[in-house]
Short mmCIF file of C-alpha atoms in Angstrom, two decimals:
data_model
loop_
_atom_site.label_atom_id
_atom_site.label_comp_id
_atom_site.label_asym_id
_atom_site.label_seq_id
_atom_site.Cartn_x
_atom_site.Cartn_y
_atom_site.Cartn_z
CA MET P 1 -43.52 -13.84 20.35
CA SER P 2 -46.32 -11.61 18.44
CA ASP P 3 -46.56 -11.28 22.60
CA LEU P 4 -43.58 -9.88 23.65
CA PRO P 5 -42.94 -6.65 24.60
CA PRO P 6 -41.11 -3.86 22.27
CA VAL P 7 -36.74 -3.44 23.15
CA THR P 8 -35.43 -0.21 24.78
CA VAL P 9 -31.91 0.31 23.20
CA LEU P 10 -30.41 1.83 26.66
CA ASP P 11 -26.12 2.29 24.23
CA ALA P 12 -25.38 1.57 21.19
CA SER P 13 -21.25 1.85 20.48
CA PHE P 14 -19.06 0.74 17.68
CA LEU P 15 -16.51 -2.54 18.68
CA ALA P 16 -14.69 -3.74 15.57
CA GLU P 17 -14.36 -4.08 11.96
CA ALA P 18 -12.46 -7.08 11.15
CA HIS P 19 -11.59 -8.48 7.84
CA GLU P 20 -10.31 -11.52 8.86
CA VAL P 21 -11.47 -14.56 10.90
CA ALA P 22 -8.44 -14.14 12.71
CA GLN P 23 -9.36 -10.11 13.33
CA LEU P 24 -13.07 -11.10 15.47
CA PRO P 25 -13.00 -9.63 18.75
CA PRO P 26 -13.32 -12.65 21.10
CA ALA P 27 -16.81 -14.27 22.03
CA GLY P 28 -19.19 -12.31 24.02
CA PRO P 29 -22.52 -11.60 23.95
CA PRO P 30 -25.08 -13.32 21.53
CA GLU P 31 -24.98 -11.56 18.26
CA VAL P 32 -27.71 -11.03 15.39
CA ALA P 33 -25.85 -10.61 11.88
CA ILE P 34 -27.36 -8.34 8.93
CA ALA P 35 -26.84 -9.32 5.44
CA GLY P 36 -28.33 -7.45 2.43
CA ARG P 37 -27.70 -6.24 -1.23
CA SER P 38 -25.29 -3.00 -0.94
CA ASN P 39 -27.92 -0.89 -1.26
CA VAL P 40 -31.40 -2.29 0.36
CA GLY P 41 -30.52 -0.18 3.12
CA LYS P 42 -29.00 -1.75 5.56
CA SER P 43 -27.10 0.97 7.41
CA THR P 44 -30.46 2.93 7.93
CA LEU P 45 -32.03 0.06 9.32
CA LEU P 46 -29.31 -0.35 12.17
CA ASN P 47 -29.39 3.09 12.96
CA ARG P 48 -33.00 3.27 13.38
CA MET P 49 -32.82 -0.57 15.33
CA ALA P 50 -30.10 1.13 17.85
CA GLY P 51 -31.99 4.53 18.09
CA ARG P 52 -28.76 6.00 16.66
CA LYS P 53 -28.74 8.07 13.58
CA ALA P 54 -24.92 7.66 12.63
CA LEU P 55 -24.03 4.30 14.38
CA ALA P 56 -23.32 2.83 11.14
CA ARG P 57 -22.24 4.82 8.09
CA VAL P 58 -24.96 5.43 5.24
CA SER P 59 -23.19 5.46 1.82
CA LYS P 60 -24.23 6.83 -1.17
CA THR P 61 -21.66 4.88 -2.43
CA PRO P 62 -23.09 0.63 -1.83
CA GLY P 63 -20.73 -1.33 -1.13
CA ARG P 64 -18.55 0.50 0.95
CA THR P 65 -18.58 -2.07 4.22
CA ARG P 66 -15.61 -4.14 3.29
CA GLY P 67 -15.54 -6.59 6.58
CA LEU P 68 -17.71 -7.49 9.34
CA VAL P 69 -18.43 -4.77 11.62
CA LEU P 70 -19.41 -5.14 15.02
CA PHE P 71 -21.55 -2.94 17.72
CA ASP P 72 -22.24 -3.52 20.98
CA LEU P 73 -25.68 -2.52 22.43
CA GLU P 74 -27.58 -3.05 25.89
CA ILE P 75 -30.80 -3.60 26.22
CA ARG P 76 -34.22 -4.03 28.11
CA VAL P 77 -36.89 -6.06 27.64
CA PRO P 78 -39.53 -6.52 29.42
CA GLY P 79 -40.60 -9.36 31.69
CA SER P 80 -37.27 -10.27 31.79
CA GLN P 81 -35.50 -10.90 34.74
CA GLU P 82 -32.24 -9.26 33.48
CA ALA P 83 -32.46 -5.18 34.31
CA ARG P 84 -29.35 -4.71 30.96
CA GLN P 85 -28.70 -7.49 28.41
CA ARG P 86 -25.88 -7.20 26.73
CA LEU P 87 -26.23 -7.33 22.88
CA ARG P 88 -23.44 -7.43 19.32
CA LEU P 89 -25.03 -6.67 15.83
CA VAL P 90 -22.50 -7.72 13.03
CA ASP P 91 -23.21 -5.78 9.88
CA PHE P 92 -21.98 -8.31 6.63
CA PRO P 93 -20.26 -6.62 3.59
CA GLY P 94 -23.37 -5.96 1.16
CA TYR P 95 -23.22 -8.07 -2.17
CA GLY P 96 -24.69 -7.96 -5.17
CA PHE P 97 -22.15 -4.77 -6.11
CA ALA P 98 -20.91 -5.07 -9.16
CA GLN P 99 -17.73 -2.67 -9.07
CA VAL P 100 -16.34 -4.61 -6.33
CA SER P 101 -13.84 -7.09 -7.74
CA HIS P 102 -14.30 -11.34 -7.92
CA SER P 103 -11.51 -11.74 -5.51
CA GLU P 104 -12.47 -9.72 -2.68
CA ARG P 105 -16.10 -10.76 -3.34
CA ASN P 106 -14.77 -14.43 -2.83
CA ALA P 107 -13.08 -13.24 0.26
CA TRP P 108 -15.98 -11.33 1.79
CA GLN P 109 -17.58 -14.82 1.15
CA VAL P 110 -15.02 -17.46 3.27
CA LEU P 111 -15.39 -14.29 5.80
CA VAL P 112 -18.66 -14.95 6.75
CA GLU P 113 -18.40 -18.28 6.27
CA GLY P 114 -15.87 -18.28 8.42
CA TYR P 115 -17.62 -16.24 10.57
CA VAL P 116 -21.09 -18.20 11.14
CA LYS P 117 -19.19 -21.20 11.32
CA GLN P 118 -17.20 -20.10 14.25
CA ARG P 119 -19.36 -18.46 15.96
CA THR P 120 -21.20 -20.37 18.68
CA ALA P 121 -22.50 -16.63 20.21
CA LEU P 122 -24.63 -16.15 16.36
CA VAL P 123 -28.22 -16.55 17.28
CA LEU P 124 -30.01 -15.04 14.28
CA VAL P 125 -29.37 -13.77 10.63
CA LEU P 126 -31.85 -10.53 9.25
CA VAL P 127 -31.92 -11.11 5.65
CA LEU P 128 -33.38 -7.76 4.51
CA VAL P 129 -34.53 -7.58 0.74
CA ASP P 130 -35.62 -4.48 -0.96
CA ALA P 131 -39.44 -4.02 -1.74
CA ARG P 132 -38.94 -3.13 -4.71
CA ARG P 133 -36.79 -5.75 -5.84
CA ASP P 134 -37.92 -9.61 -5.94
CA LEU P 135 -36.52 -12.14 -3.64
CA GLY P 136 -32.89 -12.69 -5.75
CA VAL P 137 -31.19 -15.86 -6.03
CA GLU P 138 -28.10 -14.82 -3.40
CA GLU P 139 -31.12 -14.13 -0.46
CA MET P 140 -32.05 -17.54 -1.28
CA GLN P 141 -29.11 -19.30 -1.50
CA LEU P 142 -27.93 -17.69 1.67
CA MET P 143 -31.06 -18.88 3.74
CA GLU P 144 -30.22 -22.35 2.13
CA TRP P 145 -27.07 -22.59 3.80
CA LEU P 146 -27.83 -21.11 7.06
CA GLU P 147 -30.73 -23.03 6.92
CA ALA P 148 -28.65 -25.95 6.63
CA MET P 149 -26.01 -24.72 9.50
CA HIS P 150 -28.74 -24.74 11.69
CA VAL P 151 -28.82 -20.70 12.15
CA PRO P 152 -32.04 -19.41 12.74
CA CYS P 153 -32.78 -16.25 9.93
CA HIS P 154 -35.61 -13.84 9.46
CA LEU P 155 -36.43 -12.46 6.20
CA VAL P 156 -36.78 -8.39 6.42
CA VAL P 157 -38.11 -6.89 3.79
CA THR P 158 -36.97 -3.12 4.16
CA LYS P 159 -38.12 -0.01 2.36
CA ALA P 160 -41.61 -0.92 2.83
CA ASP P 161 -42.90 3.28 3.49
CA LYS P 162 -42.26 3.04 -0.13
CA LEU P 163 -45.38 0.73 -0.96
CA GLY P 164 -48.99 1.22 -0.35
CA ALA P 165 -51.98 -0.94 1.88
CA ALA P 166 -52.89 -3.27 -1.40
CA GLU P 167 -49.38 -3.79 -2.08
CA ARG P 168 -47.56 -4.94 0.89
CA GLY P 169 -50.45 -7.93 1.04
CA VAL P 170 -49.63 -9.05 -2.35
CA LEU P 171 -45.45 -8.96 -1.28
CA ARG P 172 -46.46 -10.67 1.76
CA GLU P 173 -48.20 -13.23 -0.49
CA GLN P 174 -45.58 -13.92 -3.30
CA VAL P 175 -42.07 -13.66 -0.25
CA ARG P 176 -43.83 -16.39 1.60
CA LYS P 177 -44.63 -18.35 -1.87
CA GLY P 178 -41.12 -17.76 -2.99
CA LEU P 179 -39.56 -18.98 0.45
CA GLY P 180 -41.40 -22.58 -0.19
CA GLN P 181 -40.64 -25.04 2.28
CA MET P 182 -37.50 -22.86 4.17
CA SER P 183 -38.61 -22.04 8.21
CA ALA P 184 -37.25 -18.16 7.97
CA SER P 185 -39.80 -15.38 9.53
CA VAL P 186 -40.76 -12.67 7.44
CA SER P 187 -41.94 -9.07 7.95
CA LEU P 188 -41.54 -5.90 6.80
CA ALA P 189 -39.62 -3.12 7.66
CA SER P 190 -39.15 0.38 6.93
CA GLY P 191 -35.37 2.27 8.42
CA GLU P 192 -36.43 5.55 7.22
CA THR P 193 -39.97 5.73 9.38
CA GLY P 194 -39.12 3.15 12.11
CA GLU P 195 -42.07 0.75 11.00
CA GLY P 196 -41.64 -2.76 11.18
CA VAL P 197 -39.05 -1.84 13.82
CA ASP P 198 -40.69 -2.82 16.87
CA ALA P 199 -41.71 -6.24 15.46
CA LEU P 200 -37.97 -6.98 14.79
CA TRP P 201 -36.73 -6.45 18.54
CA ALA P 202 -39.31 -9.10 19.04
CA ARG P 203 -37.92 -11.85 16.62
CA ILE P 204 -34.38 -10.75 18.09
CA ALA P 205 -36.03 -11.65 21.59
CA TYR P 206 -37.39 -14.38 20.52
CA ALA P 207 -34.35 -15.99 19.31
CA LEU P 208 -32.00 -14.58 22.49
CA LYS P 209 -34.77 -16.24 24.62
CA VAL P 210 -33.99 -19.84 22.75
CA TRP P 211 -30.65 -19.47 22.56
CA LYS P 212 -30.63 -19.27 26.16
CA ASP P 213 -32.90 -21.52 27.06
CA ASP P 214 -30.85 -24.21 24.55
CA ALA P 215 -27.64 -23.17 25.35
CA GLY P 216 -27.55 -21.49 28.29
CA PRO P 217 -26.18 -17.68 29.01
CA GLY P 218 -22.66 -17.93 27.87
CA PRO P 219 -19.68 -15.75 28.59
CA GLY P 220 -21.09 -11.77 28.73
#
């Protein structure tokens, strides 16, 4: 996986926002979902990954994303026989935001669970955690559930630019130890500086290859 070259994003655009599973657009190209706390820097990282400054809204108010927000991308993976590949990024509602009502949090859970269970094109879930926070109960529960659902997940430690080299080394060990026997891979990244984004795309490219090898390209 580490030998895969960086991915080039050729085009990126907003597709849809779904507040219920029934509102999701028809399945098409493979999908990569992004999950994390409301203030973990999801939108900043998503914009950096897509190479677009304002593809995803970056809000000063945590918890602004209320549904599943889908973006259509066209990418080029060097070494692939396909000149252009379609991919969707799916932004999950941010969790851990106290000012959201209990009923709304329950609705988000139903939405996310329904999406994961129904979406056969889901190839990977990126679970984000702030470099300055411990791996929380929510992240662990989500990754354990994804593993039980046989959905690959990758833990992304965001805001890595806030840490020094020694701190990063300690953090890597702490995170890997915290994951225990879970099979999730781990990387550090920064939406602000772009650090680690090429490695993140390499992980996505690997997930796409595995999905195509196992299930075939499918529709789109």
